[in-house]
Amino acid sequence: MSTLLNELIEKRENETAAYQEYLQKIVALAKQIHQPSTSSAYPESLDTPAKRSLYDNLEQNEQLALDIDAAVRNSKQDSWRENKMKEKLIKNAIKKYIKPEDLESIFEIIKQQSEY
């Protein structure tokens, strides 16, 4: 009887340890979601949220994300959002880097970035 009790206690301790490890992994994942810049999932050159967003939506192509980021920064003008002519300048700057069918979706991602 005591052997069975000892086995149950040992099993419970093992399950508790496994559950604590599981909870630690959940906490680490939550921290990465809350502060993605602390994650090692991104190359060092992707040092802004806008660059990381482009990277995530351009099939993790680091150079393409950097090229589009530079094109946007070099072509954007003050108060460019909701100004069709200024938006067109940005679209023209980035369209040489992406397929025509992806232009609108990538441009929408760019519009959502507050740093541009």
PDB file of C-alpha atoms in Angstrom:
ATOM      1  CA  MET A   1       0.000   0.000   0.000  1.00  0.00           C
ATOM      2  CA  SER A   2       2.788   2.450   0.860  1.00  0.00           C
ATOM      3  CA  THR A   3       4.563   1.600  -2.402  1.00  0.00           C
ATOM      4  CA  LEU A   4       1.455   2.524  -4.351  1.00  0.00           C
ATOM      5  CA  LEU A   5       1.113   5.746  -2.351  1.00  0.00           C
ATOM      6  CA  ASN A   6       4.779   6.616  -2.988  1.00  0.00           C
ATOM      7  CA  GLU A   7       4.308   6.020  -6.717  1.00  0.00           C
ATOM      8  CA  LEU A   8       1.272   8.285  -6.771  1.00  0.00           C
ATOM      9  CA  ILE A   9       3.149  11.016  -4.897  1.00  0.00           C
ATOM     10  CA  GLU A  10       6.110  10.738  -7.279  1.00  0.00           C
ATOM     11  CA  LYS A  11       3.807  10.857 -10.304  1.00  0.00           C
ATOM     12  CA  ARG A  12       2.088  13.952  -8.928  1.00  0.00           C
ATOM     13  CA  GLU A  13       5.459  15.674  -8.353  1.00  0.00           C
ATOM     14  CA  ASN A  14       6.550  14.883 -11.929  1.00  0.00           C
ATOM     15  CA  GLU A  15       3.291  16.235 -13.333  1.00  0.00           C
ATOM     16  CA  THR A  16       3.663  19.386 -11.232  1.00  0.00           C
ATOM     17  CA  ALA A  17       7.194  19.946 -12.527  1.00  0.00           C
ATOM     18  CA  ALA A  18       6.040  19.445 -16.124  1.00  0.00           C
ATOM     19  CA  TYR A  19       3.165  21.868 -15.587  1.00  0.00           C
ATOM     20  CA  GLN A  20       5.507  24.499 -14.131  1.00  0.00           C
ATOM     21  CA  GLU A  21       7.771  24.137 -17.175  1.00  0.00           C
ATOM     22  CA  TYR A  22       4.728  24.536 -19.414  1.00  0.00           C
ATOM     23  CA  LEU A  23       3.708  27.712 -17.578  1.00  0.00           C
ATOM     24  CA  GLN A  24       7.227  29.155 -17.968  1.00  0.00           C
ATOM     25  CA  LYS A  25       7.025  28.580 -21.719  1.00  0.00           C
ATOM     26  CA  ILE A  26       3.640  30.326 -21.823  1.00  0.00           C
ATOM     27  CA  VAL A  27       5.089  33.326 -19.937  1.00  0.00           C
ATOM     28  CA  ALA A  28       8.051  33.530 -22.345  1.00  0.00           C
ATOM     29  CA  LEU A  29       5.718  33.406 -25.345  1.00  0.00           C
ATOM     30  CA  ALA A  30       3.498  36.113 -23.872  1.00  0.00           C
ATOM     31  CA  LYS A  31       6.546  38.345 -23.360  1.00  0.00           C
ATOM     32  CA  GLN A  32       7.578  37.853 -26.997  1.00  0.00           C
ATOM     33  CA  ILE A  33       4.097  38.754 -28.180  1.00  0.00           C
ATOM     34  CA  HIS A  34       3.915  41.813 -25.945  1.00  0.00           C
ATOM     35  CA  GLN A  35       7.428  43.014 -26.879  1.00  0.00           C
ATOM     36  CA  PRO A  36       8.445  41.461 -30.194  1.00  0.00           C
ATOM     37  CA  SER A  37      11.617  43.567 -30.313  1.00  0.00           C
ATOM     38  CA  THR A  38      13.052  41.402 -27.525  1.00  0.00           C
ATOM     39  CA  SER A  39      12.543  38.291 -29.608  1.00  0.00           C
ATOM     40  CA  SER A  40      15.484  36.762 -31.426  1.00  0.00           C
ATOM     41  CA  ALA A  41      13.170  35.803 -34.286  1.00  0.00           C
ATOM     42  CA  TYR A  42      14.080  38.947 -36.238  1.00  0.00           C
ATOM     43  CA  PRO A  43      17.435  39.842 -37.767  1.00  0.00           C
ATOM     44  CA  GLU A  44      19.202  42.746 -36.034  1.00  0.00           C
ATOM     45  CA  SER A  45      18.714  45.042 -39.027  1.00  0.00           C
ATOM     46  CA  LEU A  46      14.945  44.934 -38.507  1.00  0.00           C
ATOM     47  CA  ASP A  47      15.050  47.364 -35.634  1.00  0.00           C
ATOM     48  CA  THR A  48      11.665  49.065 -36.001  1.00  0.00           C
ATOM     49  CA  PRO A  49       8.089  47.811 -35.898  1.00  0.00           C
ATOM     50  CA  ALA A  50       7.533  48.908 -39.502  1.00  0.00           C
ATOM     51  CA  LYS A  51      10.508  46.907 -40.769  1.00  0.00           C
ATOM     52  CA  ARG A  52       9.398  43.853 -38.798  1.00  0.00           C
ATOM     53  CA  SER A  53       5.870  44.182 -40.158  1.00  0.00           C
ATOM     54  CA  LEU A  54       7.165  44.316 -43.721  1.00  0.00           C
ATOM     55  CA  TYR A  55       9.440  41.343 -43.029  1.00  0.00           C
ATOM     56  CA  ASP A  56       6.519  39.324 -41.660  1.00  0.00           C
ATOM     57  CA  ASN A  57       4.415  40.088 -44.733  1.00  0.00           C
ATOM     58  CA  LEU A  58       7.133  39.655 -47.351  1.00  0.00           C
ATOM     59  CA  GLU A  59       7.885  35.984 -46.695  1.00  0.00           C
ATOM     60  CA  GLN A  60      10.670  36.832 -44.203  1.00  0.00           C
ATOM     61  CA  ASN A  61      12.772  38.457 -46.927  1.00  0.00           C
ATOM     62  CA  GLU A  62      15.047  40.746 -44.914  1.00  0.00           C
ATOM     63  CA  GLN A  63      16.592  42.611 -47.842  1.00  0.00           C
ATOM     64  CA  LEU A  64      13.226  43.221 -49.485  1.00  0.00           C
ATOM     65  CA  ALA A  65      11.810  44.604 -46.235  1.00  0.00           C
ATOM     66  CA  LEU A  66      14.801  46.938 -45.876  1.00  0.00           C
ATOM     67  CA  ASP A  67      14.558  48.071 -49.510  1.00  0.00           C
ATOM     68  CA  ILE A  68      10.855  48.858 -49.228  1.00  0.00           C
ATOM     69  CA  ASP A  69      11.381  50.636 -45.904  1.00  0.00           C
ATOM     70  CA  ALA A  70      14.079  52.821 -47.485  1.00  0.00           C
ATOM     71  CA  ALA A  71      11.900  53.510 -50.530  1.00  0.00           C
ATOM     72  CA  VAL A  72       9.009  54.619 -48.317  1.00  0.00           C
ATOM     73  CA  ARG A  73      11.217  56.828 -46.159  1.00  0.00           C
ATOM     74  CA  ASN A  74      12.809  58.453 -49.217  1.00  0.00           C
ATOM     75  CA  SER A  75       9.566  59.069 -51.085  1.00  0.00           C
ATOM     76  CA  LYS A  76       7.046  59.983 -48.392  1.00  0.00           C
ATOM     77  CA  GLN A  77       6.026  63.561 -47.854  1.00  0.00           C
ATOM     78  CA  ASP A  78       4.335  65.298 -44.949  1.00  0.00           C
ATOM     79  CA  SER A  79       0.661  64.433 -44.544  1.00  0.00           C
ATOM     80  CA  TRP A  80       0.826  61.761 -47.220  1.00  0.00           C
ATOM     81  CA  ARG A  81      -2.020  59.647 -45.879  1.00  0.00           C
ATOM     82  CA  GLU A  82      -5.344  60.215 -47.663  1.00  0.00           C
ATOM     83  CA  ASN A  83      -3.597  62.410 -50.247  1.00  0.00           C
ATOM     84  CA  LYS A  84      -3.869  60.478 -53.516  1.00  0.00           C
ATOM     85  CA  MET A  85      -0.918  62.165 -55.217  1.00  0.00           C
ATOM     86  CA  LYS A  86       1.442  61.680 -52.265  1.00  0.00           C
ATOM     87  CA  GLU A  87       0.284  58.083 -51.851  1.00  0.00           C
ATOM     88  CA  LYS A  88       0.963  57.481 -55.537  1.00  0.00           C
ATOM     89  CA  LEU A  89       4.579  58.655 -55.060  1.00  0.00           C
ATOM     90  CA  ILE A  90       5.079  55.991 -52.414  1.00  0.00           C
ATOM     91  CA  LYS A  91       3.380  53.311 -54.512  1.00  0.00           C
ATOM     92  CA  ASN A  92       5.623  54.169 -57.441  1.00  0.00           C
ATOM     93  CA  ALA A  93       8.682  53.942 -55.192  1.00  0.00           C
ATOM     94  CA  ILE A  94       7.814  50.474 -53.884  1.00  0.00           C
ATOM     95  CA  LYS A  95       6.294  48.870 -56.975  1.00  0.00           C
ATOM     96  CA  LYS A  96       9.685  47.985 -58.442  1.00  0.00           C
ATOM     97  CA  TYR A  97      10.296  45.699 -55.451  1.00  0.00           C
ATOM     98  CA  ILE A  98       7.037  43.743 -55.391  1.00  0.00           C
ATOM     99  CA  LYS A  99       4.593  42.035 -57.721  1.00  0.00           C
ATOM    100  CA  PRO A 100       1.787  44.268 -59.035  1.00  0.00           C
ATOM    101  CA  GLU A 101      -0.881  42.106 -57.393  1.00  0.00           C
ATOM    102  CA  ASP A 102       0.780  42.622 -53.972  1.00  0.00           C
ATOM    103  CA  LEU A 103       1.093  46.408 -54.249  1.00  0.00           C
ATOM    104  CA  GLU A 104      -2.193  47.347 -52.572  1.00  0.00           C
ATOM    105  CA  SER A 105      -1.849  44.907 -49.676  1.00  0.00           C
ATOM    106  CA  ILE A 106       1.727  45.989 -48.925  1.00  0.00           C
ATOM    107  CA  PHE A 107       0.733  49.639 -49.240  1.00  0.00           C
ATOM    108  CA  GLU A 108      -2.064  49.088 -46.696  1.00  0.00           C
ATOM    109  CA  ILE A 109       0.497  47.643 -44.281  1.00  0.00           C
ATOM    110  CA  ILE A 110       2.690  50.698 -44.837  1.00  0.00           C
ATOM    111  CA  LYS A 111      -0.249  53.020 -44.168  1.00  0.00           C
ATOM    112  CA  GLN A 112      -0.839  51.328 -40.819  1.00  0.00           C
ATOM    113  CA  GLN A 113       2.703  52.035 -39.600  1.00  0.00           C
ATOM    114  CA  SER A 114       2.794  55.166 -37.466  1.00  0.00           C
ATOM    115  CA  GLU A 115       6.504  55.717 -37.972  1.00  0.00           C
ATOM    116  CA  TYR A 116       6.082  56.550 -41.656  1.00  0.00           C
TER     117      TYR A 116
END
